Amino acid sequence: MDLYDLFFYMSLFAGFMMAFNLGANDVANSMASAVGAKAITVRQAVLIAGVLNFAGAVFLGSHVTATVSKGIIDPSRIDATVMMIGMFSALLAAGVWVLIATLTSLPVSSTHSIVGAITGFGISAGGMDVVNWLKMGGIVMSWVISPFFAAIIGFVVFSHIRRFILYKKHFIEQARRWAPFWVAVTAILISLSFLYKTPIGKSLALPWPVSIGIAVALSAVVFLLARMWVNRIVVNVEEGAEGVEMVFRKMQVGTSCYVALSQGANDVANAIGPVAAIYLIAKEHQLLAKAEVPLVMLVLGGLGIAVGIAVLGHKVMATVGQKLTTLTNTRGFAVDFGAASTVLVASNLGLPVSTTHAAVGAVVGVGIARGFGAVDFRVLGKIVFYWVLTVPIAAFTSILIFELLKWMCL
């Protein structure tokens, strides 16, 4: 076994560990609001998130993976062997930091961790010029924009629910009118995501107007089915506010599934991107400009995410789902919709957006819709403080591991 084989096999372990930590930490983003609002139990959340994160990672994740593996630093300016050691160092450093954060129940960004770690070894190996600062700028902007974008969507959705359902005199009838609308809008987003992200959808190569037409037609069918469904589950118009919450409780299960699927698609890149880069170097002894990411690696990432959710997912879930603000089913639906829309749009643009930022931003946006007093800004401040720490800590740890391995192996 030569050096390339050794690092490839070690990278599989490191990639699985990173994926495990993704599941353990980022599960809070997909299921925390549903568990916090008591729409589902922790055990149900683990099962749903495990299956759908795996599906999202395997069937929707390849596009973003390419951005993380080759977009942050310029591989042509670093020797291939050094690049391989650096990518392994980045995986290990990011995985260790996310594991520490998970064990202390902190929702840090796995995207921050891996991008910071890759930047750290890149600077150490090739200097400041090796980093694609334009690409980094786009990624950093997504970190800033995603929480605000998700907060605005969450704020608007929950404000709409309050104004047109909860504040109306006959709010059960209003729920029957508006709940199918939100189900249909969600169906449009999911349809477009599948058409433009999955291999099956891409192979169809449908023009944009045709895709829009298909999505709208499907959402129209979903709208009609949702109307019949809502009328069946809320029979008595005198049920009161609990009747409205019951409708959104069931809808929230659907939106949580939607978040879990998009989360798997976006976050698998953080674990598999560096592994894909190491695989290419081990196979070709150089990092090619374009290459397919093997499906087996996406499966490895999906499995790691699912196992991480099952083992440690409950720890961070409590922080996001219960401590920032009080969630009900209507609020939880708005949170899920805001976070999922943000992540899916960013994923389709090829940006490794932070799911953590989107989820926390949506929770804060929904909380602020009820007034600033509804949000615990001390908890939010602590979370943001750790977000700021994540990049330098991951970068510094990556540099230490990289220099040590370089000294041992070269």
PDB file of C-alpha atoms in Angstrom, residues 230-332:
ATOM      1  CA  VAL A 230     -58.076  19.505   5.291  1.00  0.00           C
ATOM      2  CA  ASN A 231     -61.863  19.165   5.113  1.00  0.00           C
ATOM      3  CA  ARG A 232     -61.563  15.551   6.289  1.00  0.00           C
ATOM      4  CA  ILE A 233     -59.298  16.190   9.281  1.00  0.00           C
ATOM      5  CA  VAL A 234     -61.181  19.299  10.501  1.00  0.00           C
ATOM      6  CA  VAL A 235     -64.842  18.318  10.450  1.00  0.00           C
ATOM      7  CA  ASN A 236     -66.147  20.619  13.153  1.00  0.00           C
ATOM      8  CA  VAL A 237     -65.756  24.367  12.501  1.00  0.00           C
ATOM      9  CA  GLU A 238     -66.159  24.998  16.239  1.00  0.00           C
ATOM     10  CA  GLU A 239     -62.975  23.129  17.161  1.00  0.00           C
ATOM     11  CA  GLY A 240     -61.127  26.375  17.929  1.00  0.00           C
ATOM     12  CA  ALA A 241     -57.449  27.195  17.723  1.00  0.00           C
ATOM     13  CA  GLU A 242     -56.473  23.577  18.419  1.00  0.00           C
ATOM     14  CA  GLY A 243     -58.138  22.629  15.131  1.00  0.00           C
ATOM     15  CA  VAL A 244     -55.879  25.063  13.260  1.00  0.00           C
ATOM     16  CA  GLU A 245     -52.817  23.762  15.070  1.00  0.00           C
ATOM     17  CA  MET A 246     -53.807  20.193  14.200  1.00  0.00           C
ATOM     18  CA  VAL A 247     -53.889  21.068  10.480  1.00  0.00           C
ATOM     19  CA  PHE A 248     -50.463  22.677  10.637  1.00  0.00           C
ATOM     20  CA  ARG A 249     -49.135  19.865  12.854  1.00  0.00           C
ATOM     21  CA  LYS A 250     -49.695  17.424  10.011  1.00  0.00           C
ATOM     22  CA  MET A 251     -48.381  19.919   7.443  1.00  0.00           C
ATOM     23  CA  GLN A 252     -45.293  20.410   9.580  1.00  0.00           C
ATOM     24  CA  VAL A 253     -44.423  16.746   9.313  1.00  0.00           C
ATOM     25  CA  GLY A 254     -44.403  17.231   5.529  1.00  0.00           C
ATOM     26  CA  THR A 255     -42.275  20.395   5.666  1.00  0.00           C
ATOM     27  CA  SER A 256     -39.837  18.727   8.058  1.00  0.00           C
ATOM     28  CA  CYS A 257     -39.390  15.959   5.507  1.00  0.00           C
ATOM     29  CA  TYR A 258     -38.822  18.668   2.896  1.00  0.00           C
ATOM     30  CA  VAL A 259     -36.109  20.290   5.077  1.00  0.00           C
ATOM     31  CA  ALA A 260     -34.423  16.940   5.743  1.00  0.00           C
ATOM     32  CA  LEU A 261     -34.266  16.128   2.027  1.00  0.00           C
ATOM     33  CA  SER A 262     -32.777  19.490   1.087  1.00  0.00           C
ATOM     34  CA  GLN A 263     -30.380  19.322   4.038  1.00  0.00           C
ATOM     35  CA  GLY A 264     -28.975  16.023   2.827  1.00  0.00           C
ATOM     36  CA  ALA A 265     -28.537  17.454  -0.673  1.00  0.00           C
ATOM     37  CA  ASN A 266     -26.655  20.520   0.523  1.00  0.00           C
ATOM     38  CA  ASP A 267     -24.589  19.298   3.476  1.00  0.00           C
ATOM     39  CA  VAL A 268     -23.230  16.033   2.086  1.00  0.00           C
ATOM     40  CA  ALA A 269     -20.726  18.199   0.178  1.00  0.00           C
ATOM     41  CA  ASN A 270     -19.046  19.117   3.450  1.00  0.00           C
ATOM     42  CA  ALA A 271     -18.080  15.498   4.076  1.00  0.00           C
ATOM     43  CA  ILE A 272     -17.730  14.119   0.567  1.00  0.00           C
ATOM     44  CA  GLY A 273     -16.133  17.072  -1.258  1.00  0.00           C
ATOM     45  CA  PRO A 274     -12.658  16.565   0.294  1.00  0.00           C
ATOM     46  CA  VAL A 275     -12.978  12.751  -0.010  1.00  0.00           C
ATOM     47  CA  ALA A 276     -13.752  13.158  -3.724  1.00  0.00           C
ATOM     48  CA  ALA A 277     -10.682  15.355  -4.137  1.00  0.00           C
ATOM     49  CA  ILE A 278      -8.455  12.768  -2.367  1.00  0.00           C
ATOM     50  CA  TYR A 279      -9.973   9.966  -4.466  1.00  0.00           C
ATOM     51  CA  LEU A 280      -9.086  11.808  -7.688  1.00  0.00           C
ATOM     52  CA  ILE A 281      -5.513  12.402  -6.544  1.00  0.00           C
ATOM     53  CA  ALA A 282      -5.076   8.779  -5.401  1.00  0.00           C
ATOM     54  CA  LYS A 283      -6.406   7.527  -8.744  1.00  0.00           C
ATOM     55  CA  GLU A 284      -4.813   9.968 -11.206  1.00  0.00           C
ATOM     56  CA  HIS A 285      -2.027  11.461  -9.021  1.00  0.00           C
ATOM     57  CA  GLN A 286      -3.472  14.857  -9.955  1.00  0.00           C
ATOM     58  CA  LEU A 287      -6.656  16.796  -9.253  1.00  0.00           C
ATOM     59  CA  LEU A 288      -8.558  16.953 -12.543  1.00  0.00           C
ATOM     60  CA  ALA A 289     -10.606  19.982 -13.480  1.00  0.00           C
ATOM     61  CA  LYS A 290     -13.778  17.958 -14.026  1.00  0.00           C
ATOM     62  CA  ALA A 291     -14.712  14.545 -12.699  1.00  0.00           C
ATOM     63  CA  GLU A 292     -17.772  12.635 -11.624  1.00  0.00           C
ATOM     64  CA  VAL A 293     -18.159  12.113  -7.893  1.00  0.00           C
ATOM     65  CA  PRO A 294     -18.668   8.337  -7.437  1.00  0.00           C
ATOM     66  CA  LEU A 295     -22.131   7.393  -6.223  1.00  0.00           C
ATOM     67  CA  VAL A 296     -20.628   5.149  -3.554  1.00  0.00           C
ATOM     68  CA  MET A 297     -19.124   8.235  -1.876  1.00  0.00           C
ATOM     69  CA  LEU A 298     -22.492   9.953  -1.731  1.00  0.00           C
ATOM     70  CA  VAL A 299     -23.896   6.733  -0.234  1.00  0.00           C
ATOM     71  CA  LEU A 300     -21.094   6.760   2.350  1.00  0.00           C
ATOM     72  CA  GLY A 301     -21.951  10.361   3.208  1.00  0.00           C
ATOM     73  CA  GLY A 302     -25.662   9.603   3.403  1.00  0.00           C
ATOM     74  CA  LEU A 303     -25.042   6.638   5.719  1.00  0.00           C
ATOM     75  CA  GLY A 304     -22.789   8.714   7.971  1.00  0.00           C
ATOM     76  CA  ILE A 305     -25.426  11.440   8.244  1.00  0.00           C
ATOM     77  CA  ALA A 306     -28.129   8.887   9.116  1.00  0.00           C
ATOM     78  CA  VAL A 307     -26.000   7.203  11.811  1.00  0.00           C
ATOM     79  CA  GLY A 308     -25.036  10.570  13.307  1.00  0.00           C
ATOM     80  CA  ILE A 309     -28.680  11.574  13.569  1.00  0.00           C
ATOM     81  CA  ALA A 310     -29.539   8.332  15.361  1.00  0.00           C
ATOM     82  CA  VAL A 311     -26.684   8.476  17.869  1.00  0.00           C
ATOM     83  CA  LEU A 312     -26.272  12.152  18.865  1.00  0.00           C
ATOM     84  CA  GLY A 313     -28.976  14.081  16.997  1.00  0.00           C
ATOM     85  CA  HIS A 314     -31.063  14.776  20.095  1.00  0.00           C
ATOM     86  CA  LYS A 315     -28.467  17.043  21.753  1.00  0.00           C
ATOM     87  CA  VAL A 316     -28.477  20.037  19.379  1.00  0.00           C
ATOM     88  CA  MET A 317     -32.175  19.530  18.614  1.00  0.00           C
ATOM     89  CA  ALA A 318     -33.103  20.851  22.067  1.00  0.00           C
ATOM     90  CA  THR A 319     -31.101  24.087  21.624  1.00  0.00           C
ATOM     91  CA  VAL A 320     -32.691  25.163  18.317  1.00  0.00           C
ATOM     92  CA  GLY A 321     -36.182  23.743  18.860  1.00  0.00           C
ATOM     93  CA  GLN A 322     -36.861  24.877  22.422  1.00  0.00           C
ATOM     94  CA  LYS A 323     -34.453  27.514  23.761  1.00  0.00           C
ATOM     95  CA  LEU A 324     -34.561  30.290  21.114  1.00  0.00           C
ATOM     96  CA  THR A 325     -38.327  30.846  21.126  1.00  0.00           C
ATOM     97  CA  THR A 326     -41.534  28.964  21.908  1.00  0.00           C
ATOM     98  CA  LEU A 327     -42.778  27.033  18.906  1.00  0.00           C
ATOM     99  CA  THR A 328     -46.278  25.904  18.042  1.00  0.00           C
ATOM    100  CA  ASN A 329     -47.261  23.985  14.937  1.00  0.00           C
ATOM    101  CA  THR A 330     -48.155  27.094  12.894  1.00  0.00           C
ATOM    102  CA  ARG A 331     -44.850  28.720  13.893  1.00  0.00           C
ATOM    103  CA  GLY A 332     -42.955  25.497  13.234  1.00  0.00           C
TER     104      GLY A 332
END
